[in-house]
Coordinates of C-alpha atoms in Angstrom, one line a residue:
X1 CA 0.0 0.0 0.0
X2 CA 2.9 2.4 0.9
X3 CA 4.5 1.7 -2.4
X4 CA 1.3 2.4 -4.2
X5 CA 0.9 5.7 -2.4
X6 CA 4.4 6.6 -3.3
X7 CA 3.9 5.8 -7.0
X8 CA 0.7 7.9 -7.0
X9 CA 2.5 10.7 -5.3
X10 CA 5.3 10.6 -7.8
X11 CA 2.8 10.6 -10.7
X12 CA 1.0 13.6 -9.2
X13 CA 4.4 15.4 -8.7
X14 CA 5.4 14.7 -12.3
X15 CA 2.0 16.0 -13.5
X16 CA 2.4 19.3 -11.6
X17 CA 6.0 19.7 -12.7
X18 CA 5.3 19.1 -16.4
X19 CA 1.9 20.7 -16.6
X20 CA 3.4 23.9 -18.0
X21 CA 7.1 22.9 -18.3
X22 CA 8.1 20.1 -20.7
X23 CA 10.4 17.4 -19.6
X24 CA 14.1 18.0 -20.1
X25 CA 15.1 17.6 -23.7
X26 CA 11.4 17.8 -24.9
X27 CA 9.2 20.6 -26.1
X28 CA 5.5 19.7 -25.3
X29 CA 4.1 20.4 -21.8
X30 CA 1.1 18.3 -20.7
X31 CA -1.1 21.4 -20.9
X32 CA -0.2 22.1 -24.5
X33 CA -0.7 18.5 -25.5
X34 CA -4.1 18.4 -23.9
X35 CA -5.2 21.7 -25.5
X36 CA -4.1 20.5 -28.9
X37 CA -5.9 17.2 -28.4
X38 CA -9.1 18.8 -27.1
X39 CA -9.0 21.4 -29.9
X40 CA -8.4 18.7 -32.5
X41 CA -11.4 16.8 -31.1
X42 CA -13.6 19.9 -31.6
X43 CA -12.3 20.5 -35.1
X44 CA -13.0 16.9 -36.1
X45 CA -16.5 17.1 -34.6
X46 CA -17.3 20.2 -36.7
X47 CA -15.8 18.5 -39.8
X48 CA -18.1 15.5 -39.2
X49 CA -21.1 17.8 -38.7
X50 CA -20.4 19.6 -42.0
X51 CA -19.7 16.2 -43.6
X52 CA -23.3 15.3 -43.1
X53 CA -23.9 17.6 -46.1
X54 CA -21.4 16.2 -48.7
X55 CA -22.4 16.9 -52.3
X56 CA -23.1 13.3 -53.1
X57 CA -26.3 11.9 -54.6
X58 CA -26.4 9.2 -51.9
X59 CA -26.0 11.7 -49.1
X60 CA -29.0 11.7 -46.7
X61 CA -29.6 15.4 -47.0
X62 CA -28.4 16.3 -50.4
X63 CA -29.6 13.2 -52.2
X64 CA -32.4 11.6 -50.3
X65 CA -34.1 14.6 -48.7
X66 CA -33.4 17.4 -51.1
X67 CA -33.6 15.1 -54.2
X68 CA -30.3 15.9 -56.0
X69 CA -29.7 13.0 -58.4
X70 CA -26.7 10.7 -58.1
X71 CA -25.7 11.4 -61.7
X72 CA -25.8 15.2 -61.4
X73 CA -23.8 15.2 -58.2
X74 CA -21.2 12.9 -59.7
X75 CA -20.8 15.0 -62.9
X76 CA -20.5 18.3 -60.9
X77 CA -18.1 16.5 -58.5
X78 CA -15.8 15.7 -61.4
X79 CA -15.6 19.4 -62.2
X80 CA -14.4 20.1 -58.7
X81 CA -11.9 17.3 -58.8
X82 CA -10.4 18.5 -62.1
X83 CA -10.1 22.1 -60.8
X84 CA -8.6 20.8 -57.5
X85 CA -6.1 18.8 -59.5
X86 CA -5.1 21.9 -61.5
X87 CA -4.7 24.2 -58.5
X88 CA -2.7 21.7 -56.3
X89 CA 0.6 23.3 -57.1
X90 CA -0.7 26.8 -56.5
X91 CA -2.3 25.9 -53.2
X92 CA 1.0 24.3 -52.1
X93 CA 2.9 27.5 -53.2
X94 CA 0.6 29.7 -51.2
X95 CA 0.9 27.7 -48.0
X96 CA 4.7 27.1 -48.2
X97 CA 5.3 30.8 -48.8
X98 CA 3.0 31.7 -45.9
X99 CA 0.7 33.6 -48.3
X100 CA 3.4 35.9 -49.6
X101 CA 3.8 34.9 -53.3
X102 CA 6.5 36.3 -55.5
X103 CA 5.4 39.6 -57.2
X104 CA 5.4 38.1 -60.7
X105 CA 3.3 35.1 -59.5
X106 CA 0.9 37.3 -57.6
X107 CA 0.5 39.6 -60.7
X108 CA -0.2 36.6 -62.9
X109 CA -2.7 35.3 -60.4
X110 CA -4.6 38.7 -60.4
X111 CA -4.7 38.7 -64.2
X112 CA -5.8 35.1 -64.5
X113 CA -8.4 35.5 -61.7
X114 CA -9.8 38.6 -63.3
X115 CA -10.0 36.8 -66.7
X116 CA -11.7 33.8 -65.1
X117 CA -14.2 36.0 -63.2
X118 CA -15.1 37.7 -66.5
X119 CA -15.4 34.2 -68.1
X120 CA -17.7 33.1 -65.3
X121 CA -19.9 36.2 -66.0
X122 CA -20.1 35.1 -69.6
X123 CA -20.8 31.5 -68.8
X124 CA -23.8 32.6 -66.7
X125 CA -25.6 33.7 -69.9
X126 CA -24.6 30.7 -72.1
X127 CA -27.7 28.7 -73.1
X128 CA -28.0 25.5 -71.1
X129 CA -29.7 23.3 -73.8
X130 CA -26.6 22.2 -75.7
X131 CA -25.1 20.9 -72.4
X132 CA -28.2 19.3 -70.9
X133 CA -26.9 15.8 -71.8
X134 CA -24.1 16.5 -69.3
X135 CA -26.1 18.2 -66.5
X136 CA -28.7 20.9 -66.5
X137 CA -27.2 24.5 -66.5
X138 CA -23.7 23.0 -66.9
X139 CA -22.1 26.4 -67.8
X140 CA -23.4 28.0 -64.6
X141 CA -22.2 25.1 -62.5
X142 CA -18.8 25.4 -64.1
X143 CA -18.8 29.2 -63.3
X144 CA -19.8 28.6 -59.7
X145 CA -17.0 26.1 -59.1
X146 CA -14.4 28.4 -60.7
X147 CA -15.5 31.3 -58.6
X148 CA -15.4 29.2 -55.4
X149 CA -11.9 28.0 -56.3
X150 CA -10.7 31.6 -56.7
X151 CA -12.3 32.5 -53.4
X152 CA -10.4 29.6 -51.7
X153 CA -7.1 30.7 -53.1
X154 CA -7.4 34.3 -52.1
X155 CA -8.7 33.4 -48.6
X156 CA -5.6 31.3 -48.1
X157 CA -3.3 34.0 -49.3
X158 CA -4.7 36.8 -47.0
X159 CA -5.3 34.6 -44.0
X160 CA -1.7 33.3 -44.1
X161 CA -0.2 36.6 -45.0
X162 CA -1.8 38.3 -41.9
X163 CA -1.6 35.5 -39.3
X164 CA 1.1 32.9 -40.3
X165 CA 4.1 34.9 -39.1
X166 CA 2.7 34.9 -35.5
X167 CA 0.8 31.6 -35.5
X168 CA 2.6 29.4 -37.9
X169 CA 1.7 27.7 -41.2
X170 CA -1.3 25.6 -40.3
X171 CA -3.0 27.1 -37.3
X172 CA -4.5 30.2 -38.9
X173 CA -6.9 28.2 -41.1
X174 CA -7.7 26.0 -38.1
X175 CA -8.7 29.1 -36.2
X176 CA -10.6 31.0 -38.9
X177 CA -12.2 28.5 -41.3
X178 CA -14.5 26.7 -38.9
X179 CA -17.0 29.5 -38.5
X180 CA -17.8 30.0 -42.3
X181 CA -18.0 26.2 -42.7
X182 CA -20.6 26.0 -39.9
X183 CA -22.5 29.1 -41.1
X184 CA -22.9 27.7 -44.7
X185 CA -23.8 24.3 -43.3
X186 CA -26.6 25.8 -41.2
X187 CA -27.8 27.9 -44.1
X188 CA -28.1 24.8 -46.4
X189 CA -30.5 22.9 -44.1
X190 CA -32.8 25.9 -43.9
X191 CA -33.2 26.7 -47.6
X192 CA -36.8 26.2 -48.8
X193 CA -35.9 23.3 -51.1
X194 CA -39.4 22.0 -51.4
X195 CA -40.6 25.2 -53.1
X196 CA -37.7 25.4 -55.6
X197 CA -37.5 24.2 -59.2
X198 CA -35.0 21.4 -59.5
X199 CA -32.5 23.4 -61.7
X200 CA -32.4 26.3 -59.2
X201 CA -32.2 24.0 -56.3
X202 CA -29.3 22.1 -57.9
X203 CA -27.4 25.4 -58.4
X204 CA -28.0 26.6 -54.9
X205 CA -27.1 23.3 -53.2
X206 CA -24.0 23.1 -55.4
X207 CA -22.9 26.6 -54.4
X208 CA -23.4 26.2 -50.7
X209 CA -21.8 22.7 -50.4
X210 CA -18.8 24.0 -52.4
X211 CA -18.5 26.9 -50.0
X212 CA -18.6 24.4 -47.1
X213 CA -15.9 22.3 -48.6
X214 CA -13.8 25.4 -49.4
X215 CA -13.4 26.1 -45.7
X216 CA -13.9 22.6 -44.2
X217 CA -11.1 20.8 -46.0
X218 CA -8.2 23.0 -44.9
X219 CA -9.8 23.3 -41.5
X220 CA -9.7 19.5 -41.2
X221 CA -6.5 18.6 -43.0
X222 CA -4.3 21.0 -41.1
X223 CA -4.8 19.1 -37.7
X224 CA -2.6 16.2 -38.8
X225 CA -0.1 18.5 -40.5
X226 CA 0.3 20.7 -37.4
X227 CA 0.7 17.6 -35.3
X228 CA 3.9 16.8 -37.1
X229 CA 5.3 20.3 -36.2
X230 CA 4.6 20.4 -32.5
X231 CA 8.1 19.0 -31.7
X232 CA 11.3 18.3 -33.6
X233 CA 12.2 15.6 -31.0
X234 CA 11.7 12.3 -32.9
X235 CA 10.8 10.1 -29.8
X236 CA 8.4 12.8 -28.4
X237 CA 6.9 13.0 -31.9
X238 CA 6.4 9.3 -31.9
X239 CA 4.5 9.4 -28.6
X240 CA 2.3 12.1 -30.0
X241 CA 1.4 10.0 -33.0
X242 CA 0.8 7.0 -30.8
X243 CA -1.7 8.8 -28.5
X244 CA -3.2 11.5 -30.6
X245 CA -5.2 9.4 -33.1
X246 CA -7.2 7.8 -30.4
X247 CA -7.7 11.1 -28.5
X248 CA -8.6 13.0 -31.6
X249 CA -11.0 10.4 -32.8
X250 CA -12.9 10.2 -29.5
X251 CA -15.4 13.0 -30.1
X252 CA -16.1 11.9 -33.7
X253 CA -16.7 8.4 -32.5
X254 CA -19.1 9.6 -29.9
X255 CA -20.8 11.9 -32.4
X256 CA -21.1 8.9 -34.9
X257 CA -22.8 6.8 -32.2
X258 CA -25.0 9.6 -30.8
X259 CA -26.2 11.1 -34.1
X260 CA -28.5 8.2 -35.2
X261 CA -30.1 8.0 -31.8
X262 CA -30.6 11.8 -31.4
X263 CA -32.0 12.0 -34.9
X264 CA -34.9 9.7 -33.9
X265 CA -36.1 12.6 -31.6
X266 CA -37.1 14.6 -34.7
X267 CA -38.1 12.0 -37.2
X268 CA -34.9 10.2 -38.0
X269 CA -32.0 10.7 -40.4
X270 CA -34.3 11.2 -43.4
X271 CA -36.1 14.2 -41.8
X272 CA -34.6 17.6 -42.4
X273 CA -35.8 18.7 -39.0
X274 CA -33.1 16.5 -37.4
X275 CA -30.3 18.4 -39.2
X276 CA -31.8 21.8 -38.4
X277 CA -30.9 21.4 -34.7
X278 CA -28.1 18.8 -34.7
X279 CA -25.8 20.7 -37.2
X280 CA -25.9 24.1 -35.4
X281 CA -25.8 22.6 -31.8
X282 CA -23.0 20.1 -32.4
X283 CA -21.3 22.5 -34.8
X284 CA -21.1 25.3 -32.2
X285 CA -19.7 22.9 -29.6
X286 CA -17.0 21.7 -32.0
X287 CA -16.2 25.2 -33.1
X288 CA -15.7 26.5 -29.6
X289 CA -13.7 23.5 -28.6
X290 CA -11.6 23.8 -31.7
X291 CA -10.3 27.3 -30.6
X292 CA -8.3 25.5 -27.9
X293 CA -5.6 24.7 -30.5
X294 CA -4.5 28.3 -30.2
X295 CA -2.5 27.2 -27.1
X296 CA -0.5 24.8 -29.3
X297 CA 2.6 26.0 -31.1
X298 CA 4.4 25.0 -34.3
X299 CA 8.1 24.4 -33.6
X300 CA 10.1 24.6 -36.8
X301 CA 13.9 25.0 -36.7
X302 CA 14.7 28.0 -38.8
X303 CA 16.4 31.5 -38.4
X304 CA 14.3 34.2 -36.9
X305 CA 14.5 36.3 -40.0
X306 CA 13.6 33.4 -42.3
X307 CA 11.3 34.4 -45.2
X308 CA 10.2 31.5 -47.5
X309 CA 11.0 31.9 -51.1
X310 CA 9.5 28.8 -52.7
X311 CA 8.7 28.8 -56.4
X312 CA 6.8 26.1 -58.3
X313 CA 9.8 24.9 -60.2
X314 CA 11.9 24.5 -57.1
X315 CA 9.1 22.8 -55.2
X316 CA 8.6 20.3 -57.9
X317 CA 12.3 19.6 -58.3
X318 CA 12.9 19.2 -54.5
X319 CA 9.8 17.1 -53.8
X320 CA 10.2 14.7 -56.7
X321 CA 13.9 14.2 -56.0
X322 CA 13.1 13.2 -52.4
X323 CA 13.4 9.4 -52.3
X324 CA 11.7 9.1 -48.9
X325 CA 8.5 10.7 -50.3
X326 CA 8.6 8.2 -53.1
X327 CA 9.0 5.3 -50.7
X328 CA 6.2 6.4 -48.4
X329 CA 3.7 7.3 -51.2
X330 CA 4.3 4.1 -53.2
X331 CA 3.8 2.1 -50.0
X332 CA 0.6 4.0 -49.0
X333 CA -0.8 3.4 -52.5
X334 CA -1.3 -0.3 -51.6
X335 CA -3.0 0.4 -48.3
X336 CA -6.5 -0.1 -49.6
X337 CA -5.6 -3.4 -51.3
X338 CA -3.9 -4.7 -48.1
X339 CA -7.2 -4.3 -46.2
X340 CA -9.4 -6.1 -48.8
X341 CA -9.6 -9.1 -46.4
X342 CA -11.8 -7.1 -44.1
X343 CA -14.9 -7.7 -46.2
X344 CA -14.6 -11.4 -45.4
X345 CA -16.3 -11.2 -42.0
X346 CA -19.3 -9.4 -43.3
X347 CA -19.8 -11.9 -46.1
X348 CA -19.6 -14.8 -43.7
X349 CA -22.2 -13.2 -41.4
X350 CA -24.6 -12.0 -44.1
X351 CA -24.4 -14.9 -46.6
X352 CA -23.4 -17.8 -44.3
X353 CA -25.8 -20.4 -43.0
X354 CA -26.0 -18.7 -39.5
X355 CA -27.5 -15.4 -41.0
X356 CA -25.8 -13.3 -38.3
X357 CA -26.1 -9.9 -40.2
X358 CA -27.3 -8.1 -37.1
X359 CA -24.0 -8.5 -35.2
X360 CA -21.8 -7.4 -38.1
X361 CA -21.0 -4.0 -36.6
X362 CA -20.3 -5.5 -33.2
X363 CA -18.0 -8.2 -34.5
X364 CA -16.1 -5.7 -36.7
X365 CA -15.5 -3.4 -33.7
X366 CA -14.3 -6.4 -31.6
X367 CA -11.8 -7.4 -34.3
X368 CA -10.1 -4.0 -33.8
X369 CA -10.1 -4.2 -30.0
X370 CA -6.3 -4.3 -29.9
X371 CA -5.9 -1.1 -31.9
X372 CA -5.5 1.2 -28.9
X373 CA -3.0 -0.9 -27.0
X374 CA -1.1 -1.4 -30.3
X375 CA -0.9 2.4 -30.8
X376 CA 0.4 2.9 -27.3
X377 CA 3.2 0.3 -27.9
X378 CA 4.6 2.2 -30.9
X379 CA 6.9 4.5 -29.0
X380 CA 8.4 1.6 -27.1
X381 CA 9.1 -0.2 -30.4
X382 CA 10.8 2.8 -32.0
X383 CA 12.9 3.4 -28.9
X384 CA 14.5 0.0 -29.5
X385 CA 14.3 -0.3 -33.3
X386 CA 14.6 2.1 -36.2
X387 CA 11.4 2.9 -38.0
X388 CA 12.7 0.9 -41.0
X389 CA 13.4 -2.2 -38.9
X390 CA 10.1 -1.8 -37.1
X391 CA 8.2 -1.5 -40.3
X392 CA 9.8 -4.5 -41.9
X393 CA 9.4 -6.6 -38.7
X394 CA 5.8 -5.6 -38.0
X395 CA 4.7 -6.0 -41.6
X396 CA 6.4 -9.4 -41.7
X397 CA 4.3 -10.6 -38.8
X398 CA 1.1 -9.2 -40.4
X399 CA 2.0 -11.1 -43.6
X400 CA 2.5 -14.3 -41.7
X401 CA -1.0 -13.9 -40.1
X402 CA -2.6 -13.1 -43.5
X403 CA -1.4 -16.5 -44.7
X404 CA -3.4 -17.8 -41.7
X405 CA -6.6 -16.3 -43.1
X406 CA -6.5 -18.9 -45.8
X407 CA -7.5 -21.4 -43.2
X408 CA -10.9 -19.8 -43.3
X409 CA -11.5 -21.3 -46.7
X410 CA -11.0 -24.9 -45.4
X411 CA -13.1 -24.5 -42.3
X412 CA -16.2 -26.6 -42.7
X413 CA -18.7 -24.6 -40.5
X414 CA -19.4 -20.8 -40.7
X415 CA -19.0 -20.6 -36.9
X416 CA -15.4 -21.9 -37.3
X417 CA -14.8 -19.4 -40.1
X418 CA -15.9 -16.6 -37.9
X419 CA -13.7 -17.8 -35.0
X420 CA -10.7 -18.1 -37.2
X421 CA -11.3 -14.6 -38.7
X422 CA -11.6 -13.0 -35.3
X423 CA -8.4 -14.7 -33.9
X424 CA -6.3 -13.7 -36.9
X425 CA -7.9 -10.2 -37.2
X426 CA -7.4 -9.3 -33.5
X427 CA -3.7 -10.4 -33.5
X428 CA -2.8 -8.8 -36.9
X429 CA -4.8 -5.7 -36.0
X430 CA -2.5 -5.3 -32.9
X431 CA 0.7 -5.4 -35.0
X432 CA -0.8 -3.2 -37.8
X433 CA -1.9 -0.6 -35.1
X434 CA 1.7 -0.4 -33.8
X435 CA 2.8 0.4 -37.4
X436 CA 0.1 3.0 -38.0
X437 CA 1.7 5.7 -35.8
X438 CA 5.1 4.8 -37.0
X439 CA 4.0 5.3 -40.6
X440 CA 2.4 8.6 -39.7
X441 CA 5.5 9.9 -37.9
X442 CA 7.6 9.3 -41.0
X443 CA 6.2 12.3 -42.7
X444 CA 7.5 15.0 -40.3
X445 CA 10.9 13.3 -40.3
X446 CA 10.9 13.5 -44.1
X447 CA 9.9 17.2 -43.8
X448 CA 13.0 17.8 -41.7
X449 CA 15.1 16.0 -44.2
X450 CA 13.5 18.1 -47.0
X451 CA 14.3 21.3 -45.2
X452 CA 17.9 20.2 -44.5
X453 CA 18.3 19.3 -48.2
X454 CA 16.6 22.3 -49.8
X455 CA 16.8 25.0 -47.2
X456 CA 13.0 25.5 -47.4
X457 CA 10.0 24.1 -45.5
X458 CA 7.9 22.3 -48.1
X459 CA 5.2 20.6 -46.0
X460 CA 2.4 21.7 -48.4
X461 CA 4.4 20.9 -51.5
X462 CA 4.5 17.3 -50.6
X463 CA 0.9 17.3 -51.9
X464 CA 2.4 17.7 -55.4
X465 CA 2.7 13.9 -55.3
X466 CA -1.1 13.9 -55.9
X467 CA -0.3 14.5 -59.6
X468 CA 1.4 11.2 -59.8
X469 CA -0.4 9.2 -57.1
X470 CA -4.0 10.1 -58.0
X471 CA -4.0 8.2 -61.3
X472 CA -2.2 5.3 -59.7
X473 CA -4.7 5.2 -56.8
X474 CA -7.6 5.3 -59.3
X475 CA -6.0 2.4 -61.2
X476 CA -5.6 0.4 -58.0
X477 CA -9.2 1.1 -57.0
X478 CA -10.2 -1.0 -60.0
X479 CA -8.5 -4.1 -58.5
X480 CA -11.5 -5.0 -56.3
X481 CA -14.2 -4.8 -59.0
X482 CA -12.0 -6.6 -61.4
X483 CA -11.4 -9.5 -59.0
X484 CA -15.1 -9.7 -58.1
X485 CA -16.0 -10.0 -61.8
X486 CA -13.2 -12.6 -62.2
X487 CA -14.7 -14.9 -59.7
X488 CA -18.3 -14.5 -61.0
X489 CA -19.8 -11.7 -58.9
X490 CA -21.0 -8.9 -61.1
X491 CA -24.3 -7.6 -59.9
X492 CA -26.4 -10.5 -58.5
X493 CA -25.3 -10.8 -54.9
X494 CA -27.5 -13.8 -54.4
X495 CA -24.7 -15.9 -55.8
X496 CA -22.9 -15.3 -52.5
X497 CA -25.2 -17.8 -50.9
X498 CA -23.4 -20.5 -52.9
X499 CA -20.7 -21.7 -50.5
X500 CA -18.3 -22.4 -53.4
X501 CA -18.6 -19.0 -55.0
X502 CA -18.4 -17.3 -51.6
X503 CA -15.2 -19.2 -50.7
X504 CA -13.7 -18.2 -54.1
X505 CA -14.5 -14.5 -53.4
X506 CA -13.1 -14.7 -49.9
X507 CA -9.9 -16.5 -51.0
X508 CA -9.4 -14.0 -53.8
X509 CA -9.6 -11.0 -51.4
X510 CA -7.3 -12.7 -48.9
X511 CA -4.7 -13.4 -51.5
X512 CA -5.1 -9.8 -52.8
X513 CA -4.6 -8.4 -49.3
X514 CA -1.5 -10.6 -48.8
X515 CA 0.0 -9.3 -52.1
X516 CA -1.0 -5.7 -51.2
X517 CA 0.7 -6.0 -47.8
X518 CA 3.9 -7.3 -49.4
X519 CA 3.9 -4.5 -51.9
X520 CA 3.2 -2.0 -49.1
X521 CA 6.3 -3.3 -47.3
X522 CA 8.9 -3.7 -50.1
X523 CA 9.6 0.0 -50.6
X524 CA 10.9 0.2 -47.0
X525 CA 13.9 -2.0 -47.9
X526 CA 15.3 1.3 -49.4
X527 CA 14.3 3.6 -46.5
X528 CA 17.6 4.7 -44.7
X529 CA 16.5 7.8 -42.8
X530 CA 17.7 6.3 -39.5
X531 CA 17.4 7.8 -36.1
X532 CA 21.1 8.7 -36.2
X533 CA 20.7 10.4 -39.6
X534 CA 17.7 12.3 -38.3
X535 CA 19.5 13.4 -35.2
X536 CA 22.4 14.8 -37.3
X537 CA 19.8 16.6 -39.5
X538 CA 18.3 18.3 -36.5
X539 CA 21.8 19.3 -35.3
X540 CA 22.6 20.8 -38.6
X541 CA 19.3 22.7 -38.8
X542 CA 19.9 24.1 -35.3
X543 CA 23.4 25.2 -36.3
X544 CA 22.1 27.0 -39.3
X545 CA 19.3 28.7 -37.3
X546 CA 21.7 29.6 -34.5
X547 CA 19.8 27.6 -31.9
X548 CA 21.7 25.9 -29.1
X549 CA 21.2 22.1 -28.6
X550 CA 20.4 20.9 -25.1
X551 CA 22.4 18.1 -23.3
X552 CA 20.1 15.3 -24.4
X553 CA 20.2 16.3 -28.0
X554 CA 24.0 16.6 -27.9
X555 CA 24.2 13.1 -26.3
X556 CA 21.9 11.7 -29.0
X557 CA 24.0 13.1 -31.8
X558 CA 27.3 12.0 -30.1
X559 CA 26.0 8.4 -29.8
X560 CA 24.9 8.5 -33.4

């Protein structure tokens, strides 16, 4: 008992000591970590609230309640995807230059924007009839999407130009973009859609959902990016990536569980009345909680008088010559294929002889029960092994267990199939969840290397890889449908009640997952950004910036 009291006393003492003051050699106090976590929870809550209104024909509000067709939403969505693809490099340039673009670039942007705004004015008066085979009022929809794209670019420029110098690269949009996203989300659910002609309704819904997305996407995406800049200490960063995903996902998990139940109070998820109170109420809670991130600080090693001078040509050259970005992006491209085996459980429960469809959600959640303890183990693994060695070892174990999934095919009863799936899934999920934070923590390490190599911080420019990876990802997305067709499953799902066909489908997906995991792992054979190399990079960056190194960092570099 005495020992227990002593341990509790020591814990309380450490808590008080490190509440405002980080541990020696580290940068994050407990208070800052909690404020970032709580603020991130709020941001994710608001993002999920606004996400209830995604411009998709199958969306409850946009499609089922307001009646926007799946085809129209899909076609208009393609316009947005193309424009986003085109402006990726400009968006990256704006963020990495903290909103201060070179004069020539800014001048060109003004001229091009003015020309496009004039074009949009002309498009508004172009007759719709010749384009009705695409979508009604296609020229107007194109004009709306171009105007919203321009708005998004200029909003980023001026928000970063005014606030980035004091608050950092990613925090300004996290502080300012939540309110307009919530305002537009609230407006959408109160428009009198029942009294509107379809063409006018489609234009208005398209406009408002695009404005929501314009502010919601940077608001959301910057949480993870800022997380990588809270500390340059590799091991402290690893702990952050191990704990933060569970903490940040807590509120969105609670909202995901509470929303269906709360919606029943006002007619369910297909009644607009539910969204007219759930969106503003939960949105305001998320918005206010999100402001807590202001207490967190980006810690980038650079001279005090540093002014970014990133141009598109340099960004492209530096990013695409970074072998570590190639390794990580190629590996991540196979993530979806490596998880194809997950569909197996649902097929056994739904189409098997036991007809246990009602427990599908429960069983899937149970199969991931080891995720949280796995995440917590990640820092202990990287303390003993390099991230390369940890990745190869952990993925090797997962591959071994994925071979075990093949035993499901030979199990005679569906009950045994379920038991085998749960055993292999729970164990492999544990090792995969250790690797998850390790994989996430690679990116800020690569950012440090990129700065050391080029002299510039190019966090946003890493998105330039979308130009290469998007077509590859689209191609890989076709693997699943191709395999389904190959084994005889096209559109009639009743064939899955045939045990032979179901086993063929399951085996195909398990083998595909196995191959996907192998392909996901192989690039890391060439990953040599070791802890020692990263420590030397941090030392060099601090020397360039004129920052002193503390005793722990000196010791780390000396040992390296």
